[in-house]
Amino acid sequence: MLDLVPSFPAAQQWDVPGRDVRRTRSAKTTQWGLEMDQIIQIIGALLILSGFAGSQFGYLDQRSWTYLIVNALGSAILAFLGWHERQWGFFLLEFVWALVSLWSMYGKWRDREPRIAH
Protein backbone atom coordinates (compact mmCIF):
# COMPACT_ATOMS: atom_id res chain seq x y z
CA MET A 1 0.00 0.00 0.00
CA LEU A 2 1.15 3.54 -0.76
CA ASP A 3 2.21 5.63 2.28
CA LEU A 4 0.54 9.05 1.92
CA VAL A 5 2.40 10.69 4.80
CA PRO A 6 5.78 12.11 3.73
CA SER A 7 8.77 10.83 5.64
CA PHE A 8 10.20 14.18 6.78
CA PRO A 9 9.68 15.07 10.48
CA ALA A 10 7.57 18.20 9.97
CA ALA A 11 4.93 16.23 8.08
CA GLN A 12 4.95 13.34 10.55
CA GLN A 13 3.81 15.54 13.42
CA TRP A 14 0.33 15.59 11.88
CA ASP A 15 0.19 11.78 11.80
CA VAL A 16 -0.23 11.58 15.59
CA PRO A 17 -3.66 10.21 16.55
CA GLY A 18 -5.81 12.70 18.43
CA ARG A 19 -3.81 15.74 17.29
CA ASP A 20 -5.93 18.56 15.94
CA VAL A 21 -4.95 19.21 12.36
CA ARG A 22 -6.70 22.55 12.17
CA ARG A 23 -6.34 25.39 14.66
CA THR A 24 -8.71 28.31 14.64
CA ARG A 25 -6.48 30.76 16.51
CA SER A 26 -2.78 31.21 16.91
CA ALA A 27 -1.20 30.75 20.32
CA LYS A 28 0.07 34.34 20.23
CA THR A 29 -3.33 35.90 19.49
CA THR A 30 -4.45 38.98 21.40
CA GLN A 31 -7.88 39.38 22.97
CA TRP A 32 -9.18 41.06 19.81
CA GLY A 33 -8.17 38.17 17.60
CA LEU A 34 -5.27 39.91 15.85
CA GLU A 35 -1.66 38.93 16.18
CA MET A 36 0.75 41.66 17.22
CA ASP A 37 2.60 41.59 13.88
CA GLN A 38 -0.71 42.17 12.09
CA ILE A 39 -1.41 45.20 14.29
CA ILE A 40 2.04 46.57 13.43
CA GLN A 41 1.37 45.90 9.72
CA ILE A 42 -1.87 47.85 9.93
CA ILE A 43 -0.05 50.77 11.58
CA GLY A 44 2.59 50.76 8.83
CA ALA A 45 -0.04 50.58 6.11
CA LEU A 46 -2.09 53.37 7.70
CA LEU A 47 0.98 55.61 7.79
CA ILE A 48 1.58 55.13 4.07
CA LEU A 49 -2.10 55.44 3.20
CA SER A 50 -2.53 58.59 5.28
CA GLY A 51 0.21 60.29 3.28
CA PHE A 52 -1.25 59.06 -0.01
CA ALA A 53 -4.82 60.08 0.86
CA GLY A 54 -3.64 63.43 2.19
CA SER A 55 -1.83 64.04 -1.08
CA GLN A 56 -4.75 62.92 -3.25
CA PHE A 57 -7.23 65.12 -1.39
CA GLY A 58 -4.94 68.14 -1.48
CA TYR A 59 -4.03 68.26 2.22
CA LEU A 60 -0.39 67.24 1.81
CA ASP A 61 2.21 68.21 -0.73
CA GLN A 62 4.23 65.20 -1.91
CA ARG A 63 7.36 67.20 -1.14
CA SER A 64 6.34 68.06 2.43
CA TRP A 65 8.19 66.69 5.42
CA THR A 66 4.98 65.11 6.76
CA TYR A 67 4.35 63.18 3.53
CA LEU A 68 7.95 61.98 3.30
CA ILE A 69 8.16 60.99 6.97
CA VAL A 70 4.93 58.96 7.02
CA ASN A 71 5.99 57.18 3.83
CA ALA A 72 9.50 56.44 5.11
CA LEU A 73 8.28 55.28 8.52
CA GLY A 74 5.38 53.20 7.24
CA SER A 75 7.40 51.50 4.51
CA ALA A 76 10.32 50.85 6.89
CA ILE A 77 7.93 49.13 9.32
CA LEU A 78 6.46 47.00 6.54
CA ALA A 79 9.90 46.24 5.08
CA PHE A 80 11.10 44.98 8.46
CA LEU A 81 8.04 42.76 8.80
CA GLY A 82 8.51 41.46 5.25
CA TRP A 83 12.11 40.58 6.07
CA HIS A 84 11.12 39.03 9.39
CA GLU A 85 8.44 36.88 7.75
CA ARG A 86 10.70 36.09 4.75
CA GLN A 87 8.21 37.54 2.29
CA TRP A 88 10.88 38.66 -0.16
CA GLY A 89 8.69 40.34 -2.78
CA PHE A 90 6.92 42.39 -0.13
CA PHE A 91 10.25 43.16 1.55
CA LEU A 92 11.75 44.37 -1.76
CA LEU A 93 8.78 46.64 -2.50
CA GLU A 94 8.71 48.24 0.94
CA PHE A 95 12.50 48.47 1.30
CA VAL A 96 12.82 50.35 -2.00
CA TRP A 97 9.83 52.52 -1.03
CA ALA A 98 11.60 53.42 2.23
CA LEU A 99 14.87 54.14 0.40
CA VAL A 100 13.15 56.43 -2.10
CA SER A 101 11.40 58.26 0.73
CA LEU A 102 14.67 58.62 2.65
CA TRP A 103 16.46 59.83 -0.49
CA SER A 104 13.76 62.46 -1.00
CA MET A 105 14.11 63.53 2.63
CA TYR A 106 17.87 63.82 2.18
CA GLY A 107 17.35 65.92 -0.96
CA LYS A 108 14.92 68.19 0.86
CA TRP A 109 17.32 68.52 3.78
CA ARG A 110 20.08 69.52 1.34
CA ASP A 111 17.73 72.14 -0.17
CA ARG A 112 17.03 70.16 -3.30
CA GLU A 113 13.39 69.42 -3.88
CA PRO A 114 12.68 65.83 -4.91
CA ARG A 115 11.58 65.54 -8.49
CA ILE A 116 7.99 64.49 -9.16
CA ALA A 117 7.10 62.79 -12.41
CA HIS A 118 4.29 64.51 -14.27
PDB file of C-alpha atoms in Angstrom:
ATOM      1  CA  MET A   1       0.000   0.000   0.000  1.00  0.00           C
ATOM      2  CA  LEU A   2       1.150   3.542  -0.757  1.00  0.00           C
ATOM      3  CA  ASP A   3       2.215   5.629   2.278  1.00  0.00           C
ATOM      4  CA  LEU A   4       0.540   9.046   1.917  1.00  0.00           C
ATOM      5  CA  VAL A   5       2.401  10.695   4.801  1.00  0.00           C
ATOM      6  CA  PRO A   6       5.784  12.109   3.730  1.00  0.00           C
ATOM      7  CA  SER A   7       8.774  10.832   5.637  1.00  0.00           C
ATOM      8  CA  PHE A   8      10.202  14.183   6.781  1.00  0.00           C
ATOM      9  CA  PRO A   9       9.675  15.067  10.483  1.00  0.00           C
ATOM     10  CA  ALA A  10       7.569  18.203   9.969  1.00  0.00           C
ATOM     11  CA  ALA A  11       4.929  16.231   8.077  1.00  0.00           C
ATOM     12  CA  GLN A  12       4.951  13.338  10.550  1.00  0.00           C
ATOM     13  CA  GLN A  13       3.812  15.545  13.418  1.00  0.00           C
ATOM     14  CA  TRP A  14       0.332  15.586  11.883  1.00  0.00           C
ATOM     15  CA  ASP A  15       0.186  11.784  11.802  1.00  0.00           C
ATOM     16  CA  VAL A  16      -0.234  11.577  15.588  1.00  0.00           C
ATOM     17  CA  PRO A  17      -3.664  10.206  16.551  1.00  0.00           C
ATOM     18  CA  GLY A  18      -5.809  12.703  18.433  1.00  0.00           C
ATOM     19  CA  ARG A  19      -3.813  15.737  17.290  1.00  0.00           C
ATOM     20  CA  ASP A  20      -5.934  18.563  15.945  1.00  0.00           C
ATOM     21  CA  VAL A  21      -4.951  19.214  12.360  1.00  0.00           C
ATOM     22  CA  ARG A  22      -6.705  22.554  12.172  1.00  0.00           C
ATOM     23  CA  ARG A  23      -6.344  25.388  14.661  1.00  0.00           C
ATOM     24  CA  THR A  24      -8.707  28.306  14.641  1.00  0.00           C
ATOM     25  CA  ARG A  25      -6.475  30.760  16.513  1.00  0.00           C
ATOM     26  CA  SER A  26      -2.782  31.205  16.907  1.00  0.00           C
ATOM     27  CA  ALA A  27      -1.200  30.747  20.321  1.00  0.00           C
ATOM     28  CA  LYS A  28       0.067  34.341  20.228  1.00  0.00           C
ATOM     29  CA  THR A  29      -3.326  35.903  19.493  1.00  0.00           C
ATOM     30  CA  THR A  30      -4.453  38.983  21.403  1.00  0.00           C
ATOM     31  CA  GLN A  31      -7.876  39.380  22.971  1.00  0.00           C
ATOM     32  CA  TRP A  32      -9.181  41.062  19.808  1.00  0.00           C
ATOM     33  CA  GLY A  33      -8.172  38.165  17.601  1.00  0.00           C
ATOM     34  CA  LEU A  34      -5.274  39.910  15.848  1.00  0.00           C
ATOM     35  CA  GLU A  35      -1.658  38.927  16.176  1.00  0.00           C
ATOM     36  CA  MET A  36       0.753  41.665  17.215  1.00  0.00           C
ATOM     37  CA  ASP A  37       2.598  41.586  13.879  1.00  0.00           C
ATOM     38  CA  GLN A  38      -0.708  42.169  12.091  1.00  0.00           C
ATOM     39  CA  ILE A  39      -1.407  45.195  14.289  1.00  0.00           C
ATOM     40  CA  ILE A  40       2.043  46.574  13.427  1.00  0.00           C
ATOM     41  CA  GLN A  41       1.375  45.899   9.716  1.00  0.00           C
ATOM     42  CA  ILE A  42      -1.867  47.849   9.930  1.00  0.00           C
ATOM     43  CA  ILE A  43      -0.046  50.767  11.578  1.00  0.00           C
ATOM     44  CA  GLY A  44       2.595  50.761   8.830  1.00  0.00           C
ATOM     45  CA  ALA A  45      -0.037  50.579   6.106  1.00  0.00           C
ATOM     46  CA  LEU A  46      -2.095  53.369   7.700  1.00  0.00           C
ATOM     47  CA  LEU A  47       0.979  55.613   7.794  1.00  0.00           C
ATOM     48  CA  ILE A  48       1.576  55.132   4.069  1.00  0.00           C
ATOM     49  CA  LEU A  49      -2.099  55.435   3.203  1.00  0.00           C
ATOM     50  CA  SER A  50      -2.531  58.591   5.282  1.00  0.00           C
ATOM     51  CA  GLY A  51       0.207  60.289   3.283  1.00  0.00           C
ATOM     52  CA  PHE A  52      -1.249  59.056  -0.005  1.00  0.00           C
ATOM     53  CA  ALA A  53      -4.816  60.084   0.864  1.00  0.00           C
ATOM     54  CA  GLY A  54      -3.635  63.433   2.186  1.00  0.00           C
ATOM     55  CA  SER A  55      -1.835  64.040  -1.078  1.00  0.00           C
ATOM     56  CA  GLN A  56      -4.749  62.916  -3.246  1.00  0.00           C
ATOM     57  CA  PHE A  57      -7.234  65.117  -1.388  1.00  0.00           C
ATOM     58  CA  GLY A  58      -4.939  68.144  -1.478  1.00  0.00           C
ATOM     59  CA  TYR A  59      -4.034  68.257   2.218  1.00  0.00           C
ATOM     60  CA  LEU A  60      -0.389  67.237   1.811  1.00  0.00           C
ATOM     61  CA  ASP A  61       2.205  68.209  -0.733  1.00  0.00           C
ATOM     62  CA  GLN A  62       4.227  65.200  -1.906  1.00  0.00           C
ATOM     63  CA  ARG A  63       7.365  67.201  -1.144  1.00  0.00           C
ATOM     64  CA  SER A  64       6.339  68.056   2.428  1.00  0.00           C
ATOM     65  CA  TRP A  65       8.190  66.685   5.424  1.00  0.00           C
ATOM     66  CA  THR A  66       4.984  65.106   6.756  1.00  0.00           C
ATOM     67  CA  TYR A  67       4.345  63.181   3.533  1.00  0.00           C
ATOM     68  CA  LEU A  68       7.946  61.983   3.301  1.00  0.00           C
ATOM     69  CA  ILE A  69       8.161  60.989   6.966  1.00  0.00           C
ATOM     70  CA  VAL A  70       4.932  58.964   7.025  1.00  0.00           C
ATOM     71  CA  ASN A  71       5.989  57.181   3.833  1.00  0.00           C
ATOM     72  CA  ALA A  72       9.495  56.441   5.114  1.00  0.00           C
ATOM     73  CA  LEU A  73       8.284  55.283   8.518  1.00  0.00           C
ATOM     74  CA  GLY A  74       5.380  53.196   7.239  1.00  0.00           C
ATOM     75  CA  SER A  75       7.399  51.505   4.509  1.00  0.00           C
ATOM     76  CA  ALA A  76      10.318  50.847   6.887  1.00  0.00           C
ATOM     77  CA  ILE A  77       7.935  49.125   9.320  1.00  0.00           C
ATOM     78  CA  LEU A  78       6.458  47.002   6.538  1.00  0.00           C
ATOM     79  CA  ALA A  79       9.904  46.240   5.078  1.00  0.00           C
ATOM     80  CA  PHE A  80      11.099  44.981   8.457  1.00  0.00           C
ATOM     81  CA  LEU A  81       8.043  42.760   8.805  1.00  0.00           C
ATOM     82  CA  GLY A  82       8.506  41.461   5.255  1.00  0.00           C
ATOM     83  CA  TRP A  83      12.111  40.583   6.067  1.00  0.00           C
ATOM     84  CA  HIS A  84      11.120  39.029   9.391  1.00  0.00           C
ATOM     85  CA  GLU A  85       8.435  36.880   7.751  1.00  0.00           C
ATOM     86  CA  ARG A  86      10.701  36.094   4.749  1.00  0.00           C
ATOM     87  CA  GLN A  87       8.206  37.542   2.292  1.00  0.00           C
ATOM     88  CA  TRP A  88      10.877  38.658  -0.156  1.00  0.00           C
ATOM     89  CA  GLY A  89       8.692  40.344  -2.776  1.00  0.00           C
ATOM     90  CA  PHE A  90       6.923  42.387  -0.125  1.00  0.00           C
ATOM     91  CA  PHE A  91      10.253  43.160   1.547  1.00  0.00           C
ATOM     92  CA  LEU A  92      11.751  44.371  -1.758  1.00  0.00           C
ATOM     93  CA  LEU A  93       8.780  46.638  -2.499  1.00  0.00           C
ATOM     94  CA  GLU A  94       8.707  48.238   0.942  1.00  0.00           C
ATOM     95  CA  PHE A  95      12.496  48.473   1.303  1.00  0.00           C
ATOM     96  CA  VAL A  96      12.818  50.345  -1.997  1.00  0.00           C
ATOM     97  CA  TRP A  97       9.835  52.520  -1.030  1.00  0.00           C
ATOM     98  CA  ALA A  98      11.595  53.420   2.227  1.00  0.00           C
ATOM     99  CA  LEU A  99      14.874  54.137   0.399  1.00  0.00           C
ATOM    100  CA  VAL A 100      13.154  56.433  -2.102  1.00  0.00           C
ATOM    101  CA  SER A 101      11.403  58.262   0.732  1.00  0.00           C
ATOM    102  CA  LEU A 102      14.666  58.619   2.654  1.00  0.00           C
ATOM    103  CA  TRP A 103      16.458  59.825  -0.487  1.00  0.00           C
ATOM    104  CA  SER A 104      13.763  62.459  -0.999  1.00  0.00           C
ATOM    105  CA  MET A 105      14.113  63.530   2.633  1.00  0.00           C
ATOM    106  CA  TYR A 106      17.870  63.823   2.177  1.00  0.00           C
ATOM    107  CA  GLY A 107      17.349  65.923  -0.956  1.00  0.00           C
ATOM    108  CA  LYS A 108      14.915  68.187   0.855  1.00  0.00           C
ATOM    109  CA  TRP A 109      17.316  68.524   3.778  1.00  0.00           C
ATOM    110  CA  ARG A 110      20.076  69.518   1.338  1.00  0.00           C
ATOM    111  CA  ASP A 111      17.733  72.138  -0.174  1.00  0.00           C
ATOM    112  CA  ARG A 112      17.028  70.157  -3.300  1.00  0.00           C
ATOM    113  CA  GLU A 113      13.385  69.425  -3.880  1.00  0.00           C
ATOM    114  CA  PRO A 114      12.680  65.830  -4.915  1.00  0.00           C
ATOM    115  CA  ARG A 115      11.582  65.535  -8.494  1.00  0.00           C
ATOM    116  CA  ILE A 116       7.986  64.490  -9.164  1.00  0.00           C
ATOM    117  CA  ALA A 117       7.095  62.788 -12.410  1.00  0.00           C
ATOM    118  CA  HIS A 118       4.294  64.510 -14.274  1.00  0.00           C
TER     119      HIS A 118
END
